[in-house]
Coordinates of C-alpha atoms in Angstrom, one line a residue:
X276 CA 14.4 5.7 -3.2
X277 CA 14.0 9.3 -2.2
X278 CA 12.3 10.8 -5.3
X279 CA 11.9 10.3 -9.1
X280 CA 15.0 12.4 -9.5
X281 CA 17.1 10.0 -7.4
X282 CA 19.7 8.3 -9.7
X283 CA 18.9 4.7 -10.5
X284 CA 21.3 2.4 -8.6
X285 CA 23.3 -0.4 -10.1
X286 CA 21.7 -3.8 -9.8
X287 CA 24.8 -4.9 -8.0
X288 CA 24.1 -2.5 -5.1
X289 CA 21.2 -4.6 -3.7
X290 CA 21.6 -7.3 -1.2
X291 CA 18.0 -8.6 -1.0
X292 CA 15.4 -9.4 -3.7
X293 CA 11.8 -9.6 -2.4
X294 CA 9.5 -11.5 -4.6
X295 CA 5.8 -11.6 -5.2
X296 CA 5.1 -15.3 -5.8
X297 CA 1.8 -15.9 -7.6
X298 CA 1.7 -14.1 -10.9
X299 CA 5.5 -13.4 -10.9
X300 CA 7.1 -16.8 -10.3
X301 CA 3.9 -19.0 -10.5
X302 CA 1.7 -18.9 -13.5
X303 CA -1.5 -18.0 -11.7
X304 CA -3.4 -16.8 -14.8
X305 CA -3.2 -20.3 -16.4
X306 CA -4.4 -21.9 -13.1
X307 CA -7.3 -19.5 -12.9
X308 CA -8.4 -20.3 -16.4
X309 CA -8.2 -24.0 -15.7
X310 CA -10.2 -23.8 -12.6
X311 CA -12.9 -21.6 -14.2
X312 CA -13.4 -23.9 -17.3
X313 CA -16.3 -25.8 -15.7
X314 CA -18.1 -22.6 -14.7
X315 CA -17.6 -21.1 -18.2
X316 CA -18.9 -24.3 -19.8
X317 CA -22.3 -23.7 -18.1
X318 CA -22.8 -20.3 -19.7
X319 CA -25.8 -20.2 -22.0
X320 CA -25.2 -19.6 -25.7
X321 CA -26.6 -16.1 -25.3
X322 CA -23.9 -15.2 -22.8
X323 CA -20.5 -15.5 -24.5
X324 CA -17.6 -16.3 -22.2
X325 CA -15.4 -13.4 -21.2
X326 CA -11.9 -13.3 -22.6
X327 CA -9.0 -14.7 -20.5
X328 CA -7.7 -11.1 -19.9
X329 CA -11.1 -10.0 -18.8
X330 CA -11.4 -12.9 -16.4
X331 CA -8.0 -12.2 -15.0
X332 CA -8.9 -8.6 -14.5
X333 CA -12.1 -9.5 -12.7
X334 CA -10.3 -12.0 -10.5
X335 CA -7.6 -9.5 -9.5
X336 CA -10.2 -6.8 -8.7
X337 CA -12.3 -9.1 -6.6
X338 CA -9.4 -10.7 -4.7
X339 CA -8.2 -7.2 -3.9
X340 CA -11.6 -6.0 -2.8
X341 CA -12.3 -9.1 -0.5
X342 CA -8.9 -9.2 1.1
X343 CA -8.6 -5.5 1.8
X344 CA -12.2 -5.4 3.2
X345 CA -11.2 -7.8 5.9
X346 CA -7.4 -8.2 6.2
X347 CA -7.9 -10.9 8.9
X348 CA -9.9 -13.2 6.6
X349 CA -8.0 -16.4 5.9
X350 CA -7.1 -16.9 2.2
X351 CA -9.3 -20.0 1.7
X352 CA -12.3 -17.9 2.7
X353 CA -11.1 -15.0 0.5
X354 CA -10.9 -17.4 -2.5
X355 CA -14.4 -18.9 -1.8
X356 CA -15.9 -15.4 -1.8
X357 CA -14.1 -14.5 -5.0
X358 CA -15.4 -17.6 -6.7
X359 CA -19.0 -16.9 -5.5
X360 CA -18.7 -13.3 -6.8
X361 CA -17.3 -14.4 -10.2
X362 CA -20.1 -16.9 -10.6
X363 CA -22.7 -14.3 -9.7
X364 CA -21.2 -11.8 -12.1
X365 CA -21.6 -14.4 -14.9
X366 CA -25.1 -15.4 -13.7
X367 CA -24.1 -19.0 -13.3
X368 CA -24.9 -21.0 -10.2
X369 CA -21.9 -21.9 -8.1
X370 CA -20.9 -25.5 -7.5
X371 CA -19.3 -26.5 -4.2
X372 CA -16.8 -28.9 -5.8
X373 CA -15.7 -26.1 -8.1
X374 CA -15.4 -23.7 -5.2
X375 CA -13.1 -26.2 -3.4
X376 CA -10.9 -26.5 -6.5
X377 CA -10.8 -22.7 -6.8
X378 CA -9.6 -22.4 -3.2
X379 CA -6.6 -24.6 -4.1
X380 CA -5.9 -22.6 -7.3
X381 CA -2.6 -21.1 -6.0
X382 CA -1.2 -24.2 -4.4
X383 CA -1.7 -26.3 -7.5
X384 CA -0.5 -23.7 -10.1
X385 CA 2.7 -24.4 -12.1
X386 CA 5.7 -22.1 -12.3
X387 CA 6.5 -20.1 -15.4
X388 CA 9.1 -22.0 -17.5
X389 CA 11.9 -19.6 -16.7
X390 CA 11.3 -19.3 -13.0
X391 CA 13.4 -22.0 -11.3
X392 CA 16.6 -21.5 -13.4
X393 CA 16.3 -17.7 -13.1
X394 CA 15.9 -17.9 -9.3
X395 CA 18.8 -20.2 -9.0
X396 CA 21.0 -17.7 -10.9
X397 CA 19.8 -14.8 -8.8
X398 CA 20.6 -16.7 -5.6
X399 CA 24.2 -16.4 -6.6
X400 CA 24.1 -12.7 -5.9
X401 CA 21.3 -11.9 -3.5
X402 CA 19.3 -13.1 -0.5
X403 CA 15.9 -14.2 -1.8
X404 CA 12.8 -13.4 0.2
X405 CA 9.2 -14.3 -0.6
X406 CA 6.5 -11.7 0.2
X407 CA 3.2 -13.1 -0.6
X408 CA -0.6 -12.8 0.0
X409 CA -0.8 -16.4 0.8
X410 CA -1.6 -18.9 3.6
X411 CA 0.8 -21.3 5.2
X412 CA -0.7 -24.5 3.7
X413 CA -0.6 -23.2 0.1
X414 CA 2.9 -21.8 0.2
X415 CA 4.2 -25.0 1.8
X416 CA 2.7 -27.0 -1.1
X417 CA 4.2 -24.6 -3.6
X418 CA 7.7 -24.6 -2.1
X419 CA 7.7 -28.4 -1.9
X420 CA 6.3 -28.8 -5.4
X421 CA 6.8 -26.4 -8.3
X422 CA 9.4 -24.3 -6.5
X423 CA 11.3 -27.2 -4.9
X424 CA 14.4 -26.1 -6.8
X425 CA 14.4 -22.6 -5.3
X426 CA 15.8 -21.9 -1.9
X427 CA 14.4 -18.8 -0.2
X428 CA 16.3 -17.2 2.7
X429 CA 13.0 -16.0 4.2
X430 CA 9.3 -16.6 3.5
X431 CA 6.9 -13.9 4.7
X432 CA 3.2 -14.4 4.1
X433 CA -0.1 -12.7 4.8
X434 CA -1.3 -15.3 7.2
X435 CA 1.7 -14.6 9.5
X436 CA 1.7 -10.8 9.0
X437 CA -2.0 -10.4 9.6
X438 CA -2.8 -8.3 6.5
X439 CA -2.6 -8.5 2.7
X440 CA -0.6 -6.4 0.3
X441 CA -0.9 -3.5 -0.6
X442 CA -1.2 -2.8 3.1
X443 CA 1.9 -1.0 4.3
X444 CA 2.2 -3.3 7.2
X445 CA 3.4 -6.1 4.9
X446 CA 6.2 -4.0 3.6
X447 CA 7.1 -2.7 7.1
X448 CA 7.3 -6.4 8.1
X449 CA 9.6 -7.1 5.2
X450 CA 11.9 -4.2 5.9
X451 CA 12.1 -5.1 9.6
X452 CA 12.9 -8.7 8.8
X453 CA 15.7 -8.1 6.3
X454 CA 17.3 -5.6 8.6
X455 CA 17.2 -7.9 11.6
X456 CA 18.2 -11.1 9.7
X457 CA 20.5 -9.8 7.0
X458 CA 21.5 -6.4 8.2
X459 CA 20.1 -4.9 5.0
X460 CA 18.7 -1.4 4.9
X461 CA 15.7 -0.3 2.7
X462 CA 18.0 1.0 0.0
X463 CA 19.5 -2.5 -0.3
X464 CA 16.1 -4.1 -1.0
X465 CA 14.6 -4.5 -4.5
X466 CA 11.0 -5.6 -4.8
X467 CA 10.4 -7.9 -7.8
X468 CA 6.8 -8.3 -8.8
X469 CA 4.2 -8.5 -11.5
X470 CA 1.4 -7.1 -9.4
X471 CA 1.0 -3.4 -9.8
X472 CA -1.7 -2.3 -7.3
X473 CA -0.6 -4.9 -4.8
X474 CA 3.2 -4.3 -5.0
X475 CA 4.4 -1.4 -7.1
X476 CA 2.0 1.2 -5.9
X477 CA 2.8 0.6 -2.2
X478 CA 6.5 0.3 -3.1
X479 CA 6.4 3.9 -4.4
X480 CA 4.5 5.1 -1.4
X481 CA 7.1 3.6 0.9
X482 CA 10.2 4.5 -1.1
X483 CA 11.2 1.0 -1.9
X484 CA 13.0 0.3 -5.1
X485 CA 11.1 -2.1 -7.4
X486 CA 11.3 -4.0 -10.7
X487 CA 8.3 -5.0 -12.8
X488 CA 8.1 -8.4 -14.3
X489 CA 5.4 -7.8 -16.9
X490 CA 4.6 -11.4 -17.8
X491 CA 1.3 -11.5 -19.7
X492 CA -0.5 -8.3 -18.5
X493 CA -3.4 -7.8 -20.9
X494 CA -2.8 -5.1 -23.5
X495 CA -6.1 -3.4 -22.7
X496 CA -5.0 -2.9 -19.1
X497 CA -1.6 -1.4 -19.8
X498 CA -2.3 2.3 -20.3
X499 CA 0.4 4.6 -21.5
X500 CA 2.8 3.5 -18.7
X501 CA 2.1 -0.1 -19.2
X502 CA 0.5 -0.6 -15.8
X503 CA -3.2 0.3 -16.3
X504 CA -4.7 3.7 -16.5
X505 CA -5.8 3.6 -12.9
X506 CA -2.2 3.2 -11.8
X507 CA -0.5 5.8 -14.0
X508 CA 1.6 8.1 -11.9
X509 CA 1.3 5.8 -8.9
X510 CA 4.3 3.6 -9.6
X511 CA 8.1 4.2 -9.8
X512 CA 9.7 1.0 -10.8
X513 CA 13.1 1.6 -12.4
X514 CA 13.4 -1.7 -14.2
X515 CA 11.0 -3.5 -16.5
X516 CA 11.4 -7.0 -17.8
X517 CA 9.0 -9.3 -19.6
X518 CA 10.2 -12.3 -17.7
X519 CA 12.3 -13.4 -14.8
X520 CA 14.8 -14.9 -17.2
X521 CA 15.4 -11.5 -18.8
X522 CA 16.0 -10.0 -15.3
X523 CA 18.5 -12.8 -14.4
X524 CA 20.4 -12.3 -17.6
X525 CA 20.7 -8.5 -17.1
X526 CA 21.8 -9.0 -13.5
X527 CA 24.5 -11.4 -14.6
X528 CA 25.8 -8.9 -17.1
X529 CA 25.9 -6.2 -14.5
X530 CA 27.9 -8.3 -12.1
X531 CA 30.3 -9.3 -14.8
X532 CA 30.6 -5.7 -16.1
X533 CA 31.4 -4.4 -12.6
X534 CA 33.7 -7.3 -11.8
X535 CA 31.7 -8.3 -8.7
X536 CA 31.2 -11.9 -7.7
X537 CA 28.2 -13.6 -6.1
X538 CA 27.3 -12.6 -2.5
X539 CA 23.8 -13.9 -1.9
X540 CA 24.5 -17.1 -0.1

């Protein structure tokens, strides 16, 4: 992607799809709300519980702040610090057992209902790569559990890379890997993600094509471009779908329309 004036390529021109996992394939917001229920239950009557969208915004902001402040910090420690800061912001004492459950939030989260079928359909046309701000133990649990029906051609994680998205090092790592393993150039890679600041902002900065899976982004965070006022003008995704299932359907139509068969695996 050279500039905003560069023509949008066909979906059939890509060879590799790189996916953010948690929030795009895995329903992280639902897991977050489940893990925070005990903490919210201890709020005094004078302190109403924040709305789910407000909680999700706080979580995303804190996770970004903690992980970027120290890119070498292991994810379990990042999550413990995020839990502690969330509790402090609500003026509720933290509980160690709740903190432990919060650390396991990502590994125990369920997929969105459309995820597995959509990924299986996309695998007929592309190489599938995971690019996630996650640790090895958690991604292993996810791949053996909720995503057991999905076969990735590569799994690239923050623990191995040594930094967290939106650090450009993570995307450089992705591009080097797909060129070495699959012979795919940058123009043949499409980043598919829900995360805006973590994925779409650096994608634009690095000239990587991207597609936004909106999922359930709170209305109040969307701004005029749909991505939050703080991110307006900083993203350049050319495709926008509400779900992965919608994306898979449009991809299938594109391949049928252009008379091209599957080439992913």
